[in-house]
PDB file of C-alpha atoms in Angstrom:
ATOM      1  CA  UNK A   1      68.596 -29.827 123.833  1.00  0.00           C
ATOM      2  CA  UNK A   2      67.555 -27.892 120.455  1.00  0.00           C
ATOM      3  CA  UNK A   3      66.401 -25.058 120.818  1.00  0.00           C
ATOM      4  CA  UNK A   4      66.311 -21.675 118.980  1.00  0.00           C
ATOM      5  CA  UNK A   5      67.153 -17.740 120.101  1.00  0.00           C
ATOM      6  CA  UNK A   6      65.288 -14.805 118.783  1.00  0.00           C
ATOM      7  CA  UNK A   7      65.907 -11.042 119.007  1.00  0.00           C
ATOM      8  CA  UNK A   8      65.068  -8.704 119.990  1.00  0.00           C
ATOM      9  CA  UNK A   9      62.244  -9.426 122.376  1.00  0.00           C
ATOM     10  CA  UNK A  10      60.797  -6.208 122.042  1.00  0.00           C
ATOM     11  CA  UNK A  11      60.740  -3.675 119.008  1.00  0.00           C
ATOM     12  CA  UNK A  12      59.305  -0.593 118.751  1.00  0.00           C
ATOM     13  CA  UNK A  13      59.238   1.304 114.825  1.00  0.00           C
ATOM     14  CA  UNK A  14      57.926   4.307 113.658  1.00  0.00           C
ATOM     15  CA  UNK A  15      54.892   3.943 111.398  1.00  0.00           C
ATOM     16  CA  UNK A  16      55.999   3.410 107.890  1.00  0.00           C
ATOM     17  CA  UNK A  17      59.652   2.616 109.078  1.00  0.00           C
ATOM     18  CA  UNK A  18      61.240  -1.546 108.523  1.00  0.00           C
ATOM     19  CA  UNK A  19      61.153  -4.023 111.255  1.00  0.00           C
ATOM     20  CA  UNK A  20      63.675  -6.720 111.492  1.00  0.00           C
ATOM     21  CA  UNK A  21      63.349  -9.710 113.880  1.00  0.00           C
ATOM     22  CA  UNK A  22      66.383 -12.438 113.606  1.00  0.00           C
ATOM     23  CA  UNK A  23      66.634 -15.785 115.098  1.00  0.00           C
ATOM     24  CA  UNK A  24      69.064 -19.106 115.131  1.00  0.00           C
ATOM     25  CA  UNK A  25      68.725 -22.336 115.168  1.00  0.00           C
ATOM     26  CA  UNK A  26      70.796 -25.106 116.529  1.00  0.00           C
ATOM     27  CA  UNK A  27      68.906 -28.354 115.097  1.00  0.00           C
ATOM     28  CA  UNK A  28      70.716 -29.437 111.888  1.00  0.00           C
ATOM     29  CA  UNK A  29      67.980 -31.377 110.590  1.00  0.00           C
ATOM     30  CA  UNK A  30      65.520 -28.859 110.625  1.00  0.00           C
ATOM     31  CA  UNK A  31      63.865 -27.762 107.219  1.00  0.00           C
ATOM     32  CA  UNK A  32      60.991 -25.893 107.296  1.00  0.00           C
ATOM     33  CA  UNK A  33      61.441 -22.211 109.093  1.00  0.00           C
ATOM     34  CA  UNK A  34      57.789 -21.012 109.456  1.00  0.00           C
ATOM     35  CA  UNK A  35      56.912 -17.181 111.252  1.00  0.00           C
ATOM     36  CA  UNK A  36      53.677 -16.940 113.263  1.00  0.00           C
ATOM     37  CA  UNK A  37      51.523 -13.370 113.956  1.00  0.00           C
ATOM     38  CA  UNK A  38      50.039 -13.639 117.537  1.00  0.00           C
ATOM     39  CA  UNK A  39      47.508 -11.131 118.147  1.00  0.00           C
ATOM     40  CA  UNK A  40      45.984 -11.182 121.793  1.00  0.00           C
ATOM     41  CA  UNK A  41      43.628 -13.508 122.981  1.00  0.00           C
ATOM     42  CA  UNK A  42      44.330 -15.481 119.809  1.00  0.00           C
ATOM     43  CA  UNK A  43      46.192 -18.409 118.352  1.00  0.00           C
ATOM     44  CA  UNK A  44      49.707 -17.974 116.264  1.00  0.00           C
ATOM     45  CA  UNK A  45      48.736 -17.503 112.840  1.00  0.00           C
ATOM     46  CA  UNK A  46      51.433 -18.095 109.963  1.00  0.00           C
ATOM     47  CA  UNK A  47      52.051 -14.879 108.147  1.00  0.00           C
ATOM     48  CA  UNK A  48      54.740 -16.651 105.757  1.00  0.00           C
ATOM     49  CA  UNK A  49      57.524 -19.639 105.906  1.00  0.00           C
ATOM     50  CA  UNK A  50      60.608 -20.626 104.119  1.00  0.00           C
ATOM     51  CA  UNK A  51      62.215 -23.816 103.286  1.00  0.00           C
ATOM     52  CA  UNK A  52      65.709 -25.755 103.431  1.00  0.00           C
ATOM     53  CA  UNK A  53      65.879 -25.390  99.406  1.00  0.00           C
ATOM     54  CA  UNK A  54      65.474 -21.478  99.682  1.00  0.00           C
ATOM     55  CA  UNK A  55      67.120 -18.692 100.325  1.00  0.00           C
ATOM     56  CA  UNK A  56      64.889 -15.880 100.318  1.00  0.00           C
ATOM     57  CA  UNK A  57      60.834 -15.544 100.448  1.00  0.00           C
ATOM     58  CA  UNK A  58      58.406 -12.239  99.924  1.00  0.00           C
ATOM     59  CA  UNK A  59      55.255 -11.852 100.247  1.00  0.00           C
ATOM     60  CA  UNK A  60      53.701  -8.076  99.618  1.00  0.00           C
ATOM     61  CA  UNK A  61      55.505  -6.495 102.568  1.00  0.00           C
ATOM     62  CA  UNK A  62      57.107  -9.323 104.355  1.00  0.00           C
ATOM     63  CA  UNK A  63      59.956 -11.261 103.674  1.00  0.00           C
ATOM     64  CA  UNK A  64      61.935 -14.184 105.007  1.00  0.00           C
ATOM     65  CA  UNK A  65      65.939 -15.162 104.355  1.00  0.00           C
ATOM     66  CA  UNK A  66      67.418 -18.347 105.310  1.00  0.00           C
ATOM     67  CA  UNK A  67      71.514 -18.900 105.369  1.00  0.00           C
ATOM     68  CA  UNK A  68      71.302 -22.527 106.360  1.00  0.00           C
ATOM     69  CA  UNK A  69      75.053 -22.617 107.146  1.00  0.00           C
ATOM     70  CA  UNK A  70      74.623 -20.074 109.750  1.00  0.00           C
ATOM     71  CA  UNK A  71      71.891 -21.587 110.852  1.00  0.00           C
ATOM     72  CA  UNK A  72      70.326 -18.181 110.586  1.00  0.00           C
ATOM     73  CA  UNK A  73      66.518 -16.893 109.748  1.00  0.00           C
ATOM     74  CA  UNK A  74      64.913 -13.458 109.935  1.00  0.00           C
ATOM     75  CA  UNK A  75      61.526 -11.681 109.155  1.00  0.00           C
ATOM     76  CA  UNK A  76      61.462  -8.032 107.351  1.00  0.00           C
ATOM     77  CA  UNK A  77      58.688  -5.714 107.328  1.00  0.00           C
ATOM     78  CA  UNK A  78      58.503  -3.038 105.448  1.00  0.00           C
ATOM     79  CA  UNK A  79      56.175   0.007 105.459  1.00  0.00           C
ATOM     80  CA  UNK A  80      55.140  -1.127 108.876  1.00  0.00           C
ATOM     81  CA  UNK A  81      51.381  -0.010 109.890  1.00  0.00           C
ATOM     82  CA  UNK A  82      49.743  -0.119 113.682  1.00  0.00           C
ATOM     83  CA  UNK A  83      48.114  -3.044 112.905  1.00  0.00           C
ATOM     84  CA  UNK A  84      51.448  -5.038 112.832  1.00  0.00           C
ATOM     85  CA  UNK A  85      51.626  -4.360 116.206  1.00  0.00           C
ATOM     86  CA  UNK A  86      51.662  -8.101 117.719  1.00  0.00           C
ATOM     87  CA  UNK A  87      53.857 -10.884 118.999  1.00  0.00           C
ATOM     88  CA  UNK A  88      55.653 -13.039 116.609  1.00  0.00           C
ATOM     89  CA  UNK A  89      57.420 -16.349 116.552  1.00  0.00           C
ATOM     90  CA  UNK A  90      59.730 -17.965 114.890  1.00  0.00           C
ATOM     91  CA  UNK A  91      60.316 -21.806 114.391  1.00  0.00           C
ATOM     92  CA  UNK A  92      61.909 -24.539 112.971  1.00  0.00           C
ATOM     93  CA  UNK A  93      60.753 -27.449 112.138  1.00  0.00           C
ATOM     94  CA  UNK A  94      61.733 -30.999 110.488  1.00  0.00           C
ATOM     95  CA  UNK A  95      60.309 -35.012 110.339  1.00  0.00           C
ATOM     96  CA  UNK A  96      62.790 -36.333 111.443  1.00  0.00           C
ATOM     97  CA  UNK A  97      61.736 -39.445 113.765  1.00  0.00           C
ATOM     98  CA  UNK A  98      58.485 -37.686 114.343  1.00  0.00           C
ATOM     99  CA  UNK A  99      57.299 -34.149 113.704  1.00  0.00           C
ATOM    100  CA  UNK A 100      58.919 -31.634 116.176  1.00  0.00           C
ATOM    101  CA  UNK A 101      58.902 -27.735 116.170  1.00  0.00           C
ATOM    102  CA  UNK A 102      60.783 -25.639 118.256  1.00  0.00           C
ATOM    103  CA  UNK A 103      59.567 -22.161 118.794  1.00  0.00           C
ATOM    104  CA  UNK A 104      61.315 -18.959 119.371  1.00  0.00           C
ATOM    105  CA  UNK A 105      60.523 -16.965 122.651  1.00  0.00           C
ATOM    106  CA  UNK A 106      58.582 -14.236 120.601  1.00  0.00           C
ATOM    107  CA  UNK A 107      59.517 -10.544 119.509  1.00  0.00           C
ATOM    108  CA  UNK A 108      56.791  -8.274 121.015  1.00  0.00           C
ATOM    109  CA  UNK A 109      55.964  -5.442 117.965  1.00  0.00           C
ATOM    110  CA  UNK A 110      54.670  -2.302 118.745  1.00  0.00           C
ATOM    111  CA  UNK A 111      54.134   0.193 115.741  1.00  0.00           C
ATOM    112  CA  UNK A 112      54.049   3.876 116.735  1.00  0.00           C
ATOM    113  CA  UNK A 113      51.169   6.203 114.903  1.00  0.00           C
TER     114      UNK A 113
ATOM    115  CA  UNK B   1      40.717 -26.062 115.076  1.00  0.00           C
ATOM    116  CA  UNK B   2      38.269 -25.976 117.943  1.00  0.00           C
ATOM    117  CA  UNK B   3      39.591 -25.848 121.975  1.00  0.00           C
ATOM    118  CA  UNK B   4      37.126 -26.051 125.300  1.00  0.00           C
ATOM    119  CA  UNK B   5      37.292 -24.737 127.354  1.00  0.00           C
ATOM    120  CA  UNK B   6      38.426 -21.204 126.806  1.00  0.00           C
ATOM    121  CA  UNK B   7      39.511 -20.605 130.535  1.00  0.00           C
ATOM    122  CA  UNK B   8      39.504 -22.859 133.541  1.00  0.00           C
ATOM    123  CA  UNK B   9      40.847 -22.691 137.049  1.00  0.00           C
ATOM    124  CA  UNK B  10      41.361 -25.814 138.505  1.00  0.00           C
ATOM    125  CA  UNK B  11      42.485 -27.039 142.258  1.00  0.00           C
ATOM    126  CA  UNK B  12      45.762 -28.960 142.314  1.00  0.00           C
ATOM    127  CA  UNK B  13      45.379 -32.497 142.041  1.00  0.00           C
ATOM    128  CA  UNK B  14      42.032 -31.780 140.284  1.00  0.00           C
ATOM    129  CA  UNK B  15      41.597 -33.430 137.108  1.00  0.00           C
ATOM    130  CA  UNK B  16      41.031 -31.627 133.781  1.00  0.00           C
ATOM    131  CA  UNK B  17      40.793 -32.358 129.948  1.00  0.00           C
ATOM    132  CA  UNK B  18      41.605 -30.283 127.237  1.00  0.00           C
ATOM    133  CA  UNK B  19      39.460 -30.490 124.268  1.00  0.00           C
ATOM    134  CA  UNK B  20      40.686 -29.968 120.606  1.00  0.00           C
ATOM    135  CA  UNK B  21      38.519 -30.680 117.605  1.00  0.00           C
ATOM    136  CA  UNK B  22      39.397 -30.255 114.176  1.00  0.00           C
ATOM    137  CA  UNK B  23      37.526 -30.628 111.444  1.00  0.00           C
ATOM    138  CA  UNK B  24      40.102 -30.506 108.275  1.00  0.00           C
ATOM    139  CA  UNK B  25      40.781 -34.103 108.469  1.00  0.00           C
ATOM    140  CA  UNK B  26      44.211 -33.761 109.285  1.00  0.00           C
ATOM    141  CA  UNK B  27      45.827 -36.761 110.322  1.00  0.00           C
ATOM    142  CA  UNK B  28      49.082 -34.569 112.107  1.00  0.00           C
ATOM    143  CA  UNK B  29      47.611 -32.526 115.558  1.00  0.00           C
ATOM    144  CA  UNK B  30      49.670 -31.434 118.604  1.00  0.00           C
ATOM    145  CA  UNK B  31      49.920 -29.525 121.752  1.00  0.00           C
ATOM    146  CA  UNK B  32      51.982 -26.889 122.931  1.00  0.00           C
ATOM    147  CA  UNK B  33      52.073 -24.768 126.570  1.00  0.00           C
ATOM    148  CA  UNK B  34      52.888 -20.792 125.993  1.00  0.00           C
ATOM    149  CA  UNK B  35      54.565 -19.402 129.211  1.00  0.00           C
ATOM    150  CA  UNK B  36      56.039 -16.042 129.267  1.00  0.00           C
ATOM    151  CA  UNK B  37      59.741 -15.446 127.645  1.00  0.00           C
ATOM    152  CA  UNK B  38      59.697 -19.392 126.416  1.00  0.00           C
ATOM    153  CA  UNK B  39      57.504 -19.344 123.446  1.00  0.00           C
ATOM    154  CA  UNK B  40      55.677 -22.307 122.708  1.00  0.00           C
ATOM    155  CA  UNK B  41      56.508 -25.952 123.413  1.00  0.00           C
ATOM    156  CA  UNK B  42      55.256 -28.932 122.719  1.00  0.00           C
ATOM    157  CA  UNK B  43      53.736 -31.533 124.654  1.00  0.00           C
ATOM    158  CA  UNK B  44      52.388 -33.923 122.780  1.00  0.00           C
ATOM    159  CA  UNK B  45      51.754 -35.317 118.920  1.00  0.00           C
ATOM    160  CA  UNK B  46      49.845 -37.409 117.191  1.00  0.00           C
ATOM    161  CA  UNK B  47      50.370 -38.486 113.656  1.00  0.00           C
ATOM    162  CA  UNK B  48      47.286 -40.661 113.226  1.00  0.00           C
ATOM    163  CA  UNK B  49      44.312 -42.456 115.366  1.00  0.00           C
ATOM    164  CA  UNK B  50      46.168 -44.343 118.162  1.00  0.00           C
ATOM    165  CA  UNK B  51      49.334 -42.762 117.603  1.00  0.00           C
ATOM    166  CA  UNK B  52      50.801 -40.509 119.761  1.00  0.00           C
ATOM    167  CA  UNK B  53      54.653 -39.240 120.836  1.00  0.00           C
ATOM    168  CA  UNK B  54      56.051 -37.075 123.363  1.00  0.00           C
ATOM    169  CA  UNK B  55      57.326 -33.512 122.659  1.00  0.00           C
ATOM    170  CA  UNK B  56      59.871 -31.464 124.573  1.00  0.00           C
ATOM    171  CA  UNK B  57      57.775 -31.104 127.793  1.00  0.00           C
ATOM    172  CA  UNK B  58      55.271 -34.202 128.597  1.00  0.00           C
ATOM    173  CA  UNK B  59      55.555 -34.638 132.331  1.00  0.00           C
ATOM    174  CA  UNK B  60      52.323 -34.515 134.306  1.00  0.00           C
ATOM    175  CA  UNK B  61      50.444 -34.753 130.567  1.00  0.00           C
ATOM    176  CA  UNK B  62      48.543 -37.830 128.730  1.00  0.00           C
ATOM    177  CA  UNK B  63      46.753 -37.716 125.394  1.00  0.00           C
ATOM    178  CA  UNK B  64      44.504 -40.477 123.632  1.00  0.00           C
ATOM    179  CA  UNK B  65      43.614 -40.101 119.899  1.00  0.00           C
ATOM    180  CA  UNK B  66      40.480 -42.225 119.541  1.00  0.00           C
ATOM    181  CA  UNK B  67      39.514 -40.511 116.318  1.00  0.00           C
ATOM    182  CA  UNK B  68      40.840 -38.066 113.597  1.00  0.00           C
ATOM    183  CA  UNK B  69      38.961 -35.259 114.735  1.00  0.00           C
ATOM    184  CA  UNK B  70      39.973 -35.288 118.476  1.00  0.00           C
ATOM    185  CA  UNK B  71      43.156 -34.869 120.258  1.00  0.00           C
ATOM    186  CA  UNK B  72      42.232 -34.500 123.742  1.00  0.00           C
ATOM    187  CA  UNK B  73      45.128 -33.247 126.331  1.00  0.00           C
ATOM    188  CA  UNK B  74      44.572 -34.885 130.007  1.00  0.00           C
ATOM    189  CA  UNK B  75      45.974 -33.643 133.464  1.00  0.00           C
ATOM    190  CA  UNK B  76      45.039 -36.217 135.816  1.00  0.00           C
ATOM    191  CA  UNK B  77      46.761 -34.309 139.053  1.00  0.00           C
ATOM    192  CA  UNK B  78      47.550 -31.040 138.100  1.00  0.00           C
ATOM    193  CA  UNK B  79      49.630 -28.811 140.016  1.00  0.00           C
ATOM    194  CA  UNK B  80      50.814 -25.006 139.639  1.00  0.00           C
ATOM    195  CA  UNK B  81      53.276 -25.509 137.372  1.00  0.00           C
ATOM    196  CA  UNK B  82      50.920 -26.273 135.199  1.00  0.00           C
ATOM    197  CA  UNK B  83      49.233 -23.378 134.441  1.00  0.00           C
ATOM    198  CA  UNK B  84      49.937 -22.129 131.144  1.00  0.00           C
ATOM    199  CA  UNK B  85      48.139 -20.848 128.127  1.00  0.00           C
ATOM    200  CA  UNK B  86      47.474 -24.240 126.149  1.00  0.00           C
ATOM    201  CA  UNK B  87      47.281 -24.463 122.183  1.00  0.00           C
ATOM    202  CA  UNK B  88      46.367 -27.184 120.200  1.00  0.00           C
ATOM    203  CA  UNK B  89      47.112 -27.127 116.118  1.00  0.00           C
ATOM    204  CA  UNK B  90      46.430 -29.588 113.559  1.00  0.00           C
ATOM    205  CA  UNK B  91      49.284 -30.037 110.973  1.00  0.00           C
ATOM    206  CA  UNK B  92      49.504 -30.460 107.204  1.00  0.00           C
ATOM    207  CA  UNK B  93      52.323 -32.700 107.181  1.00  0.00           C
ATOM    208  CA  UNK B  94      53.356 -32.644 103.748  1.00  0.00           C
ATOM    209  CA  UNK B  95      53.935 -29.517 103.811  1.00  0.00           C
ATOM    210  CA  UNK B  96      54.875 -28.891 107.115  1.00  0.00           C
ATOM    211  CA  UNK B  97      51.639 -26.066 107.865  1.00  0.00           C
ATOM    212  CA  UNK B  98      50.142 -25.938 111.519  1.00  0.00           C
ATOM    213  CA  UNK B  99      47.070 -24.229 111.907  1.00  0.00           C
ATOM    214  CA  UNK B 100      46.526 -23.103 115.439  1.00  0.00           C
ATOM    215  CA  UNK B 101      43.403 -23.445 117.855  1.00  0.00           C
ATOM    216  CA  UNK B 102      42.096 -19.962 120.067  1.00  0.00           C
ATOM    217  CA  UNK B 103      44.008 -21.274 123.195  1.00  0.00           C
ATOM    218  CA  UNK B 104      42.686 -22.375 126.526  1.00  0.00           C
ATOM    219  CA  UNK B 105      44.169 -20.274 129.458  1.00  0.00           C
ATOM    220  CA  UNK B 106      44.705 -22.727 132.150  1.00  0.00           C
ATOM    221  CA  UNK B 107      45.298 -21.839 135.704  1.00  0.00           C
ATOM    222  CA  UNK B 108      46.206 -24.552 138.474  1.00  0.00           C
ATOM    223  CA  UNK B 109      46.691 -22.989 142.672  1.00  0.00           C
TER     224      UNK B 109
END
């Protein structure tokens, strides 16, 4: 079935220092690539998405990049801070005979005072 | 996005439902489980009132959509597999945005 891979599972940064998580896809007719925050005891929360029509999205310190032929999507952070610290997800998504997301099995953050 | 309850430990073979309520009028809402090193999957959709689809991971699972607001997951004989931490989300389809309830932390022995 579809499914996608993320890496690494865990991370652990300096304070101040980038954070990359990467993930692929293997659903062609996915078009929406969305990245979720999961803090505990909570819900995912979408920090910031990207579509089929884009290659690259920022927002403040976070960014997203898309190479739809690879079938490729990652998350940057930059200047990371503790309160990054937090499990994130990413996803793909499309409407294609119904509305169907398949998630990534989470990066685990932890940002280092 | 609303879920009851928060935590629940059931009996296998003990009947439960999930509640989700949301109150954004969304006509999209789904479920997902969360289990450890598998992220979240879905269970269940719904893209309007009576209308409702199966996900990646349905067995031993039933919803009913009666009305917008509602999207109520049912286990009717739950067994330990089962346990999971459940999420419900309601979905802006056009463009694509779920927005995700707190979670109810299910345990089945």
């Amino acid at each position: 079935g579809e499914n996608v891979e993320q890496h690494p599972s865990t991370l652990s940064v300096q304070e101040g220092d980038s954070a990359v998580i990467k993930c692929t896809y293997s659903d062609s007719a996915s078009n929406y690539f969305p990245w979720y925050k999961q803090e505990l005891g909570k819900g995912p929360q979408l920090i910031i998405d990207i579509r089929s029509n884009v290659g690259e999205k920022k927002d403040q310190r976070i960014a997203v990049t898309l190479n739809k032929t690879a079938k490729h999507f990652s998350l940057h952070i930059t200047e990371t801070q503790p309160e990054d610290s937090a499990v994130y997800f990413c996803a793909a998504s499309r409407y294609t005979g119904g509305f169907k997301t398949i998630f990534g099995a989470g990066t685990r953050l932890f940002v280092k005072a | 996005v609303t879920q009851t309850p928060k935590f629940q430990v059931l009996k296998t073979g003990q009947s439960m439902t999930l509640q989700c309520a949301q109150d954004m009028n969304h006509e999209y809402m789904s479920w997902y489980r969360q289990d450890p090193g598998l992220g979240l999957r879905q269970i269940y959709y719904s893209m309007n009132v009576e209308v409702t689809d199966k996900g990646d991971v349905p067995e031993g699972y039933k919803v009913s959509r009666k009305e917008k607001r509602n999207f109520p997951l049912i286990l009717e004989s739950p067994s330990p597999n089962q346990t999971s931490l459940y999420f419900c989300a309601s979905i802006v389809l056009e463009i694509y945005e779920q927005y995700f309830g707190p979670g109810t932390r299910l345990t089945v022995t």
